Coordinates of C-alpha atoms in Angstrom, one line a residue:
M1364 CA 75.0 120.0 108.9
K1365 CA 74.3 119.9 112.9
K1366 CA 76.4 120.0 115.5
T1367 CA 73.4 118.3 117.8
I1368 CA 72.6 114.6 117.7
I1369 CA 69.1 114.3 118.2
G1370 CA 68.2 111.5 120.7
G1371 CA 66.7 108.0 120.9
F1372 CA 67.5 105.5 117.4
A1373 CA 64.9 107.3 115.5
S1374 CA 67.4 110.1 114.9
L1375 CA 70.0 107.5 113.3
F1376 CA 67.6 107.6 110.1
I1377 CA 67.8 111.7 110.0
I1378 CA 71.6 111.3 110.0
L1379 CA 71.8 108.7 107.5
A1380 CA 69.8 110.5 104.8
A1381 CA 71.7 114.0 105.9
C1382 CA 74.7 111.8 104.8
K1383 CA 73.8 110.7 101.8
Q1384 CA 73.0 114.2 100.8
E1385 CA 76.4 115.4 102.4
K1386 CA 78.3 113.2 100.0
K1387 CA 77.3 113.5 97.0
E1388 CA 79.4 116.1 96.2
E1389 CA 82.5 114.0 97.3
Q1390 CA 81.2 110.4 95.8
Q1391 CA 82.9 111.2 92.2
T1392 CA 86.6 111.8 93.3
M1393 CA 86.3 109.2 96.1
E1394 CA 88.0 106.5 93.2
I1395 CA 88.8 103.2 96.1
K1396 CA 87.5 99.6 94.1
K1397 CA 84.8 97.3 96.3
N1398 CA 86.8 94.4 96.9
Q1399 CA 90.7 95.0 97.1
K1400 CA 92.9 95.3 99.7
E1401 CA 92.8 98.0 101.5
V1402 CA 95.8 100.3 103.2
V1403 CA 95.7 102.2 107.0
Y1404 CA 98.4 104.7 107.1
Q1405 CA 98.8 105.4 110.4
V1406 CA 100.0 109.3 110.7
F1407 CA 100.8 110.8 114.7
T1408 CA 99.0 114.3 113.8
R1409 CA 100.6 116.4 115.7
L1410 CA 104.2 114.4 114.6
F1411 CA 103.4 114.6 110.5
G1412 CA 104.0 118.5 109.9
N1413 CA 106.7 119.4 112.3
T1414 CA 109.9 120.6 110.7
N1415 CA 111.3 121.8 114.4
T1416 CA 114.7 118.8 113.7
T1417 CA 115.5 120.2 118.3
N1418 CA 114.3 117.6 120.3
K1419 CA 115.1 118.9 123.6
P1420 CA 113.3 116.3 126.5
W1421 CA 110.2 117.5 127.7
G1422 CA 110.3 120.8 125.0
T1423 CA 107.6 122.8 124.7
I1424 CA 105.7 123.9 121.2
E1425 CA 108.2 126.6 121.6
E1426 CA 111.0 125.1 121.7
N1427 CA 110.3 121.3 119.7
G1428 CA 107.8 122.9 117.0
V1429 CA 104.2 120.8 116.6
G1430 CA 102.3 119.2 113.1
K1431 CA 99.1 121.2 112.4
F1432 CA 95.9 119.8 111.0
N1433 CA 96.6 122.4 107.7
D1434 CA 100.6 120.6 107.1
F1435 CA 97.8 117.5 105.1
T1436 CA 97.9 119.7 102.6
E1437 CA 96.9 117.9 98.7
K1438 CA 100.3 117.9 97.8
A1439 CA 101.1 115.7 101.2
L1440 CA 98.1 113.5 101.0
Q1441 CA 98.4 112.4 97.5
E1442 CA 102.3 111.3 98.1
I1443 CA 100.2 109.1 100.9
K1444 CA 97.5 107.7 98.3
D1445 CA 100.3 107.4 96.2
L1446 CA 101.7 105.4 98.4
G1447 CA 99.5 102.4 97.9
V1448 CA 97.6 103.8 100.4
T1449 CA 93.3 103.5 101.0
Y1450 CA 92.5 104.9 104.8
I1451 CA 94.4 107.1 106.6
W1452 CA 94.3 107.0 110.2
Y1453 CA 94.2 110.5 111.9
T1454 CA 95.6 109.6 115.6
G1455 CA 95.6 112.1 118.6
V1456 CA 93.0 114.1 117.0
P1457 CA 89.9 114.3 119.5
H1458 CA 91.1 116.9 122.4
H1459 CA 93.0 115.1 124.9
D1460 CA 94.8 116.6 127.8
V1461 CA 97.8 119.0 127.2
I1462 CA 99.6 121.4 129.4
R1463 CA 99.9 124.3 126.9
D1464 CA 98.0 127.3 127.9
Y1465 CA 94.2 127.5 126.1
T1466 CA 92.2 129.7 128.7
E1467 CA 92.2 132.6 126.0
F1468 CA 89.9 130.0 124.1
G1469 CA 87.9 129.1 127.4
I1470 CA 89.5 125.5 127.6
S1471 CA 91.1 125.2 131.2
N1472 CA 94.1 124.1 132.1
D1473 CA 95.3 120.7 132.8
D1474 CA 97.3 119.0 135.7
P1475 CA 100.6 117.7 135.3
D1476 CA 99.6 115.5 138.0
I1477 CA 97.5 113.3 135.9
V1478 CA 99.0 114.4 132.4
K1479 CA 102.0 111.8 130.3
G1480 CA 103.7 114.1 128.6
R1481 CA 103.8 117.5 127.8
A1482 CA 101.8 116.9 124.7
G1483 CA 99.4 114.6 126.7
S1484 CA 98.4 110.9 125.6
P1485 CA 96.5 111.1 122.4
Y1486 CA 94.1 108.0 124.5
A1487 CA 93.2 110.5 127.8
V1488 CA 90.3 112.5 126.2
K1489 CA 88.9 115.7 127.6
D1490 CA 86.1 116.1 125.2
Y1491 CA 84.6 114.4 122.7
Y1492 CA 82.4 117.2 120.2
N1493 CA 86.1 118.9 119.7
V1494 CA 89.7 118.1 118.7
N1495 CA 93.4 118.9 119.7
P1496 CA 94.0 122.4 120.3
D1497 CA 97.6 121.8 119.4
L1498 CA 96.6 121.0 115.8
A1499 CA 94.7 124.7 114.5
V1500 CA 97.0 127.1 113.2
N1501 CA 93.6 129.5 115.7
P1502 CA 92.9 127.3 118.6
A1503 CA 89.2 129.0 117.8
N1504 CA 88.4 127.6 115.0
R1505 CA 90.3 124.2 115.6
L1506 CA 86.3 121.6 114.5
Q1507 CA 86.3 123.5 111.9
E1508 CA 90.2 123.0 110.9
F1509 CA 89.5 119.5 111.5
E1510 CA 86.3 119.5 109.1
A1511 CA 88.3 121.5 106.2
L1512 CA 90.9 118.2 106.2
I1513 CA 88.3 115.7 106.2
K1514 CA 87.4 117.4 102.6
R1515 CA 90.6 117.8 101.6
T1516 CA 91.5 113.8 102.0
H1517 CA 88.2 113.0 100.1
K1518 CA 88.9 114.9 97.6
I1519 CA 91.6 112.9 97.1
G1520 CA 90.5 109.7 97.4
L1521 CA 91.2 108.0 100.7
K1522 CA 89.3 107.4 103.8
V1523 CA 89.3 108.9 106.9
I1524 CA 89.4 106.6 110.3
I1525 CA 90.1 108.5 114.1
D1526 CA 90.6 107.3 117.1
I1527 CA 87.5 106.5 119.8
V1528 CA 89.1 104.8 123.4
P1529 CA 85.4 103.8 125.1
N1530 CA 87.0 102.2 127.9
H1531 CA 88.8 105.4 129.5
V1532 CA 88.7 109.5 129.7
A1533 CA 91.1 111.6 131.0
R1534 CA 90.7 111.9 134.4
N1535 CA 89.7 115.2 134.6
Y1536 CA 87.1 115.1 131.3
E1537 CA 84.8 118.3 131.3
G1538 CA 83.4 118.1 127.5
K1539 CA 83.0 121.8 127.6
T1540 CA 81.5 121.8 123.6
N1541 CA 78.8 119.1 124.7
P1542 CA 76.1 119.6 121.5
A1543 CA 72.9 121.2 122.6
G1544 CA 71.2 118.5 125.0
V1545 CA 74.1 116.6 125.5
K1546 CA 75.1 116.1 129.5
S1547 CA 79.4 114.9 130.1
F1548 CA 80.6 112.2 132.2
G1549 CA 79.2 111.6 135.1
A1550 CA 77.2 114.7 135.5
T1551 CA 74.8 112.6 136.6
D1552 CA 76.2 110.2 138.0
D1553 CA 75.3 109.4 141.7
K1554 CA 78.6 109.4 143.9
T1555 CA 76.9 108.1 147.0
V1556 CA 77.6 104.7 146.0
Q1557 CA 80.7 102.8 144.1
Y1558 CA 78.2 101.6 141.3
H1559 CA 75.4 101.6 139.9
V1560 CA 74.2 100.6 136.0
D1561 CA 73.8 104.3 134.9
N1562 CA 76.4 105.9 137.2
N1563 CA 79.6 106.4 134.0
F1564 CA 82.5 105.9 136.5
Y1565 CA 83.0 104.0 139.7
Y1566 CA 83.5 105.8 142.7
N1567 CA 85.1 105.4 145.9
P1568 CA 82.7 107.0 148.2
G1569 CA 84.4 108.7 151.6
E1570 CA 88.3 107.9 149.7
A1571 CA 90.2 111.4 147.9
F1572 CA 91.6 110.6 144.2
K1573 CA 96.0 110.6 145.3
V1574 CA 98.8 111.1 143.0
P1575 CA 100.8 108.4 142.6
F1576 CA 104.3 107.9 143.8
W1577 CA 107.1 108.7 141.9
E1578 CA 108.8 106.2 141.4
H1579 CA 112.8 105.8 139.6
G1580 CA 113.0 109.3 139.1
Y1581 CA 110.0 110.2 137.4
L1582 CA 108.5 113.7 138.2
P1583 CA 105.9 115.3 135.9
L1584 CA 108.0 117.5 133.2
G1585 CA 110.9 116.4 133.5
G1586 CA 110.7 118.1 137.6
E1587 CA 110.2 121.7 135.6
K1588 CA 108.6 123.6 138.0
Q1589 CA 105.1 124.8 137.9
A1590 CA 101.9 125.8 139.4
L1591 CA 99.8 122.9 139.1
A1592 CA 102.5 120.2 139.0
D1593 CA 102.1 119.8 143.4
G1594 CA 101.9 115.9 143.5
K1595 CA 98.1 117.0 143.5
F1596 CA 94.9 116.2 141.7
E1597 CA 91.4 117.1 143.8
E1598 CA 89.1 113.9 142.9
I1599 CA 86.4 113.6 145.5
P1600 CA 85.6 110.4 145.3
A1601 CA 88.3 108.5 144.0
K1602 CA 87.4 107.2 140.7
W1603 CA 88.6 103.9 139.1
T1604 CA 91.5 104.5 136.9
G1605 CA 91.6 103.6 133.6
N1606 CA 93.1 100.4 133.4
G1607 CA 90.6 98.6 136.3
S1608 CA 92.7 99.7 139.6
R1609 CA 90.4 100.0 143.0
L1610 CA 93.0 102.4 144.0
S1611 CA 91.9 105.7 145.2
Q1612 CA 96.1 105.8 144.7
P1613 CA 96.7 104.0 141.7
N1614 CA 100.3 102.9 140.8
I1615 CA 102.8 104.8 138.7
N1616 CA 102.5 101.9 135.4
D1617 CA 98.9 102.3 136.2
W1618 CA 96.8 104.5 133.7
Y1619 CA 96.3 106.7 136.4
E1620 CA 95.8 109.9 133.7
T1621 CA 92.1 107.9 132.9
V1622 CA 89.5 106.5 134.6
K1623 CA 87.1 103.5 133.5
I1624 CA 84.3 104.0 132.3
N1625 CA 81.2 101.9 134.2
Y1626 CA 79.8 100.0 131.3
G1627 CA 77.2 97.9 133.5
V1628 CA 78.7 95.6 135.3
S1629 CA 78.7 95.2 139.1
P1630 CA 82.4 95.6 140.8
D1631 CA 81.3 91.4 140.8
G1632 CA 81.5 91.1 137.2
R1633 CA 77.1 90.7 136.6
K1634 CA 76.1 91.9 133.9
D1635 CA 73.2 94.7 134.2
F1636 CA 71.8 94.4 130.7
D1637 CA 70.4 92.6 127.9
E1638 CA 72.8 90.0 126.2
L1639 CA 72.5 88.6 122.8
P1640 CA 70.0 85.6 121.9
E1641 CA 71.8 82.2 121.4
G1642 CA 72.7 82.7 117.6
F1643 CA 73.5 86.2 117.4
D1644 CA 76.8 85.8 116.2
S1645 CA 75.8 85.0 112.9
K1646 CA 72.8 88.1 112.2
D1647 CA 74.4 90.6 110.7
Y1648 CA 74.2 94.1 111.9
K1649 CA 70.9 95.0 111.1
A1650 CA 69.1 91.7 113.0
H1651 CA 71.7 93.6 116.2
F1652 CA 70.5 97.1 115.7
E1653 CA 66.5 96.4 115.9
F1654 CA 67.6 93.9 118.6
W1655 CA 68.5 96.9 121.0
K1656 CA 66.0 99.0 119.7
D1657 CA 63.7 98.4 122.7
K1658 CA 66.0 97.2 125.2
K1659 CA 67.4 99.4 128.2
V1660 CA 70.8 100.2 127.9
P1661 CA 73.4 101.4 130.4
S1662 CA 74.0 105.4 129.5
S1663 CA 77.5 105.0 128.5
W1664 CA 76.8 103.0 125.8
V1665 CA 73.9 106.5 125.0
K1666 CA 77.3 108.4 125.6
F1667 CA 79.8 106.7 123.3
R1668 CA 76.5 105.5 120.6
D1669 CA 75.8 109.5 120.3
I1670 CA 79.9 110.8 120.1
A1671 CA 80.8 107.7 116.4
L1672 CA 77.6 109.1 115.0
Y1673 CA 78.6 112.8 115.7
W1674 CA 81.9 112.1 114.0
T1675 CA 80.0 110.0 111.4
Q1676 CA 78.0 112.9 110.4
K1677 CA 81.1 115.0 110.1
G1678 CA 82.0 112.9 107.2
V1679 CA 84.9 110.1 109.4
D1680 CA 84.6 107.3 107.6
G1681 CA 85.4 105.3 111.0
F1682 CA 87.2 104.3 114.0
R1683 CA 89.4 102.9 115.8
Y1684 CA 88.8 101.5 119.2
D1685 CA 91.8 101.5 121.7
M1686 CA 91.6 98.7 124.1
A1687 CA 88.0 97.3 122.4
E1688 CA 88.0 93.5 124.9
M1689 CA 87.9 95.8 127.9
V1690 CA 84.6 96.7 126.8
P1691 CA 82.2 93.9 127.1
V1692 CA 80.7 92.5 123.6
E1693 CA 77.3 93.2 123.5
F1694 CA 78.2 97.2 124.1
W1695 CA 80.1 96.5 120.3
S1696 CA 77.2 95.0 118.7
Y1697 CA 75.0 97.9 120.3
M1698 CA 77.3 100.7 119.5
N1699 CA 78.3 99.1 116.1
S1700 CA 75.2 98.3 114.2
S1701 CA 74.1 101.5 115.5
I1702 CA 77.6 103.4 113.7
K1703 CA 76.5 100.7 110.1
M1704 CA 72.4 102.1 110.3
V1705 CA 74.3 105.2 109.3
N1706 CA 76.9 104.1 107.1
P1707 CA 77.6 100.1 106.5
D1708 CA 80.2 101.4 104.3
A1709 CA 81.9 102.5 108.3
F1710 CA 85.4 100.5 108.7
L1711 CA 85.3 99.4 112.5
L1712 CA 88.9 98.3 113.9
A1713 CA 89.6 97.0 117.3
E1714 CA 92.4 96.7 119.2
V1715 CA 92.1 93.1 120.7
Y1716 CA 94.7 90.7 122.8
N1717 CA 92.6 87.8 123.5
P1718 CA 92.6 85.1 120.6
D1719 CA 89.7 83.8 122.2
M1720 CA 87.8 86.0 121.7
Y1721 CA 88.5 87.1 118.7
R1722 CA 85.5 85.5 117.1
D1723 CA 83.2 86.9 119.3
Y1724 CA 84.4 90.8 118.7
I1725 CA 84.1 89.8 114.7
R1726 CA 80.7 88.2 114.5
K1727 CA 79.1 89.3 117.7
G1728 CA 80.7 92.6 118.5
K1729 CA 80.2 93.6 114.2
M1730 CA 83.5 94.6 114.0
D1731 CA 84.7 94.6 110.8
Y1732 CA 88.5 93.9 111.6
L1733 CA 91.1 93.3 115.0
Y1734 CA 95.4 93.4 115.2
D1735 CA 96.7 90.5 113.8
K1736 CA 99.4 91.3 117.0
V1737 CA 99.6 88.1 119.2
A1738 CA 99.5 85.9 116.4
L1739 CA 100.9 87.1 113.1
Y1740 CA 102.9 90.5 114.6
D1741 CA 104.7 88.6 118.1
T1742 CA 105.4 85.3 115.4
I1743 CA 106.8 87.5 112.8
K1744 CA 108.6 90.1 114.7
N1745 CA 110.7 86.5 117.0
I1746 CA 111.7 85.8 112.8
M1747 CA 112.9 89.4 112.2
Q1748 CA 115.1 89.2 115.6
G1749 CA 116.8 86.3 114.5
H1750 CA 115.3 83.5 117.0
G1751 CA 112.1 82.6 115.7
W1752 CA 111.2 80.1 112.8
T1753 CA 108.7 80.2 109.6
D1754 CA 107.2 77.6 110.7
H1755 CA 105.2 79.2 113.1
I1756 CA 103.1 81.4 110.1
I1757 CA 101.4 78.2 108.9
G1758 CA 99.3 77.6 112.9
I1759 CA 98.9 80.9 112.8
Q1760 CA 97.5 81.3 109.6
D1761 CA 95.6 78.0 110.1
Y1762 CA 94.2 79.3 113.2
K1763 CA 92.6 82.2 111.9
A1764 CA 90.9 80.8 108.5
D1765 CA 87.5 81.6 109.4
I1766 CA 88.3 85.2 110.4
E1767 CA 91.2 85.4 108.2
H1768 CA 90.0 88.5 106.6
N1769 CA 89.3 90.1 109.5
M1770 CA 92.9 90.2 111.3
L1771 CA 94.3 93.5 110.4
H1772 CA 98.1 92.9 109.4
F1773 CA 100.9 95.6 110.6
L1774 CA 104.9 96.2 111.8
E1775 CA 104.9 99.1 113.2
N1776 CA 102.2 100.8 114.5
H1777 CA 102.1 104.1 117.8
D1778 CA 102.2 100.9 120.6
E1779 CA 105.2 99.3 118.9
Q1780 CA 109.2 99.6 118.6
R1781 CA 110.1 101.4 115.6
I1782 CA 111.2 98.3 112.7
A1783 CA 115.1 99.8 113.0
S1784 CA 115.1 100.5 116.3
P1785 CA 117.8 98.6 118.8
D1786 CA 115.7 96.3 120.7
F1787 CA 113.3 95.5 117.1
A1788 CA 115.2 94.2 114.6
G1789 CA 118.2 96.9 113.8
S1790 CA 117.8 97.9 110.9
A1791 CA 114.6 98.5 108.2
E1792 CA 115.8 96.9 105.3
K1793 CA 114.6 93.4 107.7
G1794 CA 110.7 94.6 108.3
K1795 CA 110.8 94.2 103.7
P1796 CA 110.3 89.7 103.7
A1797 CA 108.7 90.4 106.7
M1798 CA 105.8 93.2 104.6
V1799 CA 106.2 91.3 101.6
V1800 CA 104.9 87.5 103.8
S1801 CA 102.4 90.4 106.3
A1802 CA 100.8 92.6 103.3
T1803 CA 100.1 89.0 100.6
I1804 CA 99.6 86.4 103.2
S1805 CA 95.7 86.8 103.2
T1806 CA 93.2 89.4 101.8
S1807 CA 93.1 91.6 105.7
P1808 CA 93.8 95.2 104.9
T1809 CA 97.7 96.0 106.2
M1810 CA 98.6 98.9 108.0
I1811 CA 101.8 101.0 108.3
Y1812 CA 103.0 103.7 111.0
F1813 CA 104.2 106.4 109.4
G1814 CA 107.9 106.9 109.3
Q1815 CA 108.1 102.9 108.5
E1816 CA 108.2 103.5 104.4
V1817 CA 111.4 105.7 105.8
G1818 CA 113.4 103.1 107.5
E1819 CA 112.2 106.0 111.2
P1820 CA 114.0 104.0 114.8
G1821 CA 113.3 106.4 117.0
A1822 CA 115.6 107.1 119.0
E1823 CA 114.8 110.5 120.3
K1824 CA 114.5 111.0 124.2
A1825 CA 111.1 113.0 123.7
G1826 CA 110.3 112.8 128.2
F1827 CA 107.6 110.9 129.5
G1828 CA 109.3 106.9 128.7
S1829 CA 111.9 105.5 126.2
P1830 CA 113.1 105.1 123.2
T1831 CA 112.0 102.8 120.3
R1832 CA 109.1 104.2 120.0
T1833 CA 108.4 107.3 118.2
S1834 CA 107.2 109.4 121.2
I1835 CA 103.2 109.8 122.0
F1836 CA 103.3 111.3 124.9
D1837 CA 105.4 115.1 123.8
Y1838 CA 106.4 117.3 120.9
V1839 CA 109.1 115.9 118.7
G1840 CA 110.8 115.7 115.7
V1841 CA 110.8 112.2 113.7
P1842 CA 113.6 112.8 111.6
T1843 CA 113.7 111.0 108.9
H1844 CA 110.0 111.8 108.3
Q1845 CA 111.1 115.4 108.1
R1846 CA 113.9 114.0 105.7
W1847 CA 111.4 112.9 103.1
M1848 CA 108.6 115.8 104.1
N1849 CA 111.4 118.3 103.3
N1850 CA 110.2 121.5 104.4
K1851 CA 107.0 121.3 103.6
K1852 CA 107.4 120.0 99.7
F1853 CA 106.9 116.1 100.5
D1854 CA 108.8 114.6 97.4
G1855 CA 111.5 113.2 99.8
G1856 CA 114.4 116.2 98.6
S1857 CA 116.1 115.5 101.7
S1858 CA 115.8 112.0 101.9
T1859 CA 118.9 109.9 102.4
P1860 CA 120.0 106.8 99.2
Q1861 CA 118.4 104.4 100.9
E1862 CA 115.7 106.3 102.6
K1863 CA 114.8 106.6 99.1
E1864 CA 114.7 102.9 97.5
L1865 CA 113.2 101.7 101.3
R1866 CA 110.0 104.1 100.6
D1867 CA 110.0 103.1 97.1
F1868 CA 109.4 99.4 98.4
Y1869 CA 106.6 100.2 100.0
K1870 CA 105.3 102.0 96.9
R1871 CA 105.4 98.8 94.8
L1872 CA 104.6 96.7 97.0
L1873 CA 101.7 98.1 98.7
N1874 CA 100.0 99.0 94.8
F1875 CA 100.3 96.0 93.9
T1876 CA 98.8 94.3 96.8
I1877 CA 95.9 97.2 95.8
N1878 CA 95.3 96.5 92.8
S1879 CA 95.9 92.6 93.0
D1880 CA 93.3 89.8 92.5
A1881 CA 94.8 87.2 92.8
L1882 CA 95.4 88.4 97.1
M1883 CA 91.8 89.0 97.9
G1884 CA 91.6 85.0 96.3
K1885 CA 93.0 82.5 97.8
Y1886 CA 95.8 80.9 99.4
A1887 CA 98.1 78.2 100.2
E1888 CA 101.6 77.0 101.8
I1889 CA 103.2 75.4 100.0
H1890 CA 106.5 75.3 102.7
S1891 CA 106.0 72.1 104.4
Y1892 CA 105.5 70.5 101.3
N1893 CA 109.7 72.4 100.6
R1894 CA 110.8 71.7 103.4
Q1895 CA 110.5 68.1 103.1
N1896 CA 111.8 68.3 99.1
V1897 CA 114.2 70.9 99.1
F1898 CA 117.7 69.6 101.9
N1899 CA 118.5 73.5 101.4
Y1900 CA 115.1 74.8 102.5
T1901 CA 115.5 75.9 106.0
H1902 CA 113.4 78.1 108.2
K1903 CA 114.4 81.2 107.4
V1904 CA 112.5 80.7 104.1
F1905 CA 108.9 81.4 103.8
S1906 CA 106.4 80.3 101.1
F1907 CA 102.8 80.2 99.6
V1908 CA 100.3 80.4 97.0
R1909 CA 98.0 83.2 95.9
W1910 CA 95.5 82.5 93.0
S1911 CA 92.6 83.8 91.7
E1912 CA 90.3 82.9 88.6
K1913 CA 92.7 85.9 86.7
E1914 CA 95.6 85.7 88.3
K1915 CA 98.5 83.5 89.6
L1916 CA 100.8 83.8 92.2
I1917 CA 104.0 82.9 93.8
I1918 CA 105.8 84.2 96.6
V1919 CA 108.5 83.8 98.5
A1920 CA 110.6 85.2 101.3
N1921 CA 114.2 84.8 102.8
F1922 CA 114.3 86.6 105.7
D1923 CA 117.9 85.3 106.6
A1924 CA 119.9 88.5 106.4
M1925 CA 123.3 86.4 106.1
V1926 CA 123.2 83.8 104.4
N1927 CA 121.9 83.8 100.0
Y1928 CA 120.1 80.3 99.0
D1929 CA 120.1 79.2 95.6
L1930 CA 116.4 77.3 95.6
D1931 CA 115.1 74.5 93.5
L1932 CA 111.4 75.0 94.0
Q1933 CA 108.3 72.6 94.1
I1934 CA 104.6 73.7 94.2
P1935 CA 102.7 70.5 94.8
P1936 CA 100.6 68.6 93.0
A1937 CA 97.5 69.7 94.2
I1938 CA 98.3 73.6 93.7
I1939 CA 99.5 72.4 89.7
K1940 CA 96.3 70.0 89.6
E1941 CA 93.7 73.1 91.4
W1942 CA 95.7 75.7 88.8
G1943 CA 95.0 73.5 85.7
L1944 CA 98.7 73.9 84.5
N1945 CA 99.6 71.1 82.3
D1946 CA 102.6 70.0 81.8
G1947 CA 104.7 72.2 80.4
T1948 CA 107.1 74.8 80.7
Y1949 CA 105.2 78.8 82.1
T1950 CA 107.2 82.5 82.6
L1951 CA 107.1 83.2 86.7
Q1952 CA 107.4 87.4 86.5
D1953 CA 108.6 89.1 89.3
Q1954 CA 105.9 91.5 90.0
L1955 CA 107.9 94.4 92.4
Y1956 CA 110.1 95.0 90.3
K1957 CA 109.8 93.3 86.9
K1958 CA 113.8 92.5 86.4
Y1959 CA 113.4 89.0 87.6
K1960 CA 112.5 86.2 85.7
T1961 CA 112.5 82.4 85.8
K1962 CA 111.0 79.3 84.4
L1963 CA 108.4 77.2 85.6
I1964 CA 108.2 73.6 84.5
V1965 CA 105.3 71.1 85.4
K1966 CA 106.4 67.8 84.3
D1967 CA 104.2 64.6 86.0
G1968 CA 102.0 67.6 88.2
I1969 CA 104.5 69.0 89.9
G1970 CA 106.0 72.0 89.8
F1971 CA 109.5 73.1 89.9
F1972 CA 111.3 76.6 89.7
N1973 CA 115.1 77.4 90.5
I1974 CA 115.6 80.7 92.4
E1975 CA 118.1 83.1 93.8
L1976 CA 117.2 84.6 96.7
D1977 CA 119.6 87.3 98.1
T1978 CA 119.7 88.0 102.2
L1979 CA 116.1 89.7 103.1
T1980 CA 115.3 89.2 99.3
S1981 CA 111.9 88.5 98.4
F1982 CA 109.9 87.7 95.2
I1983 CA 106.2 87.6 94.2
F1984 CA 105.8 85.3 90.8
K1985 CA 103.4 86.3 88.4
V1986 CA 102.3 83.0 86.6
N1987 CA 102.3 83.4 82.5

């Protein structure tokens, strides 16, 4: 495949034909079924294969080690797939700022004053047309090593997601490996003005950038002496910072390592581009593509579209968009419709935290999926911590009933605390009922974060930031994951009995979800009915039903870590009628461990069954 992106919309069809030709060889190995639950395995790429257990704060690669693309062997990838995974999100792939010296490979050194951690933030991208040199055995061949990983991943039957961060780039973005004809961000900007529609950045003319004033004892690299760590970074004129700060000297809590991308929105909020016509929220991506074909769009739109098409051309199957709501929805219509014209099955996932904007980003922005963070994740986290009620789940599901398929569910990711960390639940076991509910309550995809399946607590003091989250800024080992990795045998040989049991639970649950017909069908909660009619059914229990023509499921979860329940649960008359069950006795078989059975008795159009729920126990019953 050519490495250059041909300008203009006509080039999309050339790329489309080339991609189809290139994918023919992989078609036979891709066994992912359509119309099934999808499961995304997020993995922090530089941490996955690291076997070093030193974990020195601010440690170098030599001291703490680093994982490589090559660590994702066919054995490793097969184990991930066998966990019940359909997509793998390789986090931290695009070339971002790092402190390590790679000048012998033509890469400039990065200034610790504008880099978070020693390994750098994966969301401060320095060159979108190449990959992180830390991840390559031979940095000179880093792109080829990633291309080989894409092929290995496809060979196993998994699909590939990587990050794109359209809201901001590294403060020192260079783009040294741009394809022919591609100009770097800011290369043609008029820096004498604060704003121009085709500038890639916003500027403070006449002002120089100043490094933040360090607070609370923080110093770059923990205070280590380093030639570039001098409290200075030359940037004239100063650019606006990634989180929107207009200060020439941003605050330490600002995203000072990044600069904000200009999408044609003036400082006073004026949109200098065409807006979508009324009713376009109901149009498909082809109509959106046609709409933008003859429109003049800001320079930044074209640059990010071309970046996405470049990686699509290389076989990447989807993208996770960081902080998507900080970018106009019209851009997403333009960008995503262009991607879909090349790959209609592209998996497009966005980080959006404003529920009032969900439908716009899905329908107008042509996103496939958004994080279900503000609603479901936050509510379930409160329940797991003991101060939330399961009653609240009902309203959440009702509120997003029309977009439930588009709301990706998770309990961990790189931004959130580990379940087993003291500040979250303090126990990976408390994640079990939550995972059952999260993974089975809707038709949407499920995501887990590497190490979650073995109870990783994120306890390491890595350098930048604090424990409870596995560091994304420094070189560390991930202890529970390392035990499962077992010196790159990827067989769990060094895992504890508790870690093995937890991984077995995740494997059973996730594999059930991707093979269940009912989980792509209808949903109804039976929680309210049982709260009203069963005296000892409490706000620590949650129950609902899922069904299709082929399969009927009753799902019950006990979030209580202290109390066992002996419940005589009821199935409401409306569900019994919908299912076409006559009065009589039916067998209920648990689908997770296949050991527990009970009888559903239908009498006078109401279903009854007894269930013993131990602490933190869940059942997925199939009606036979």
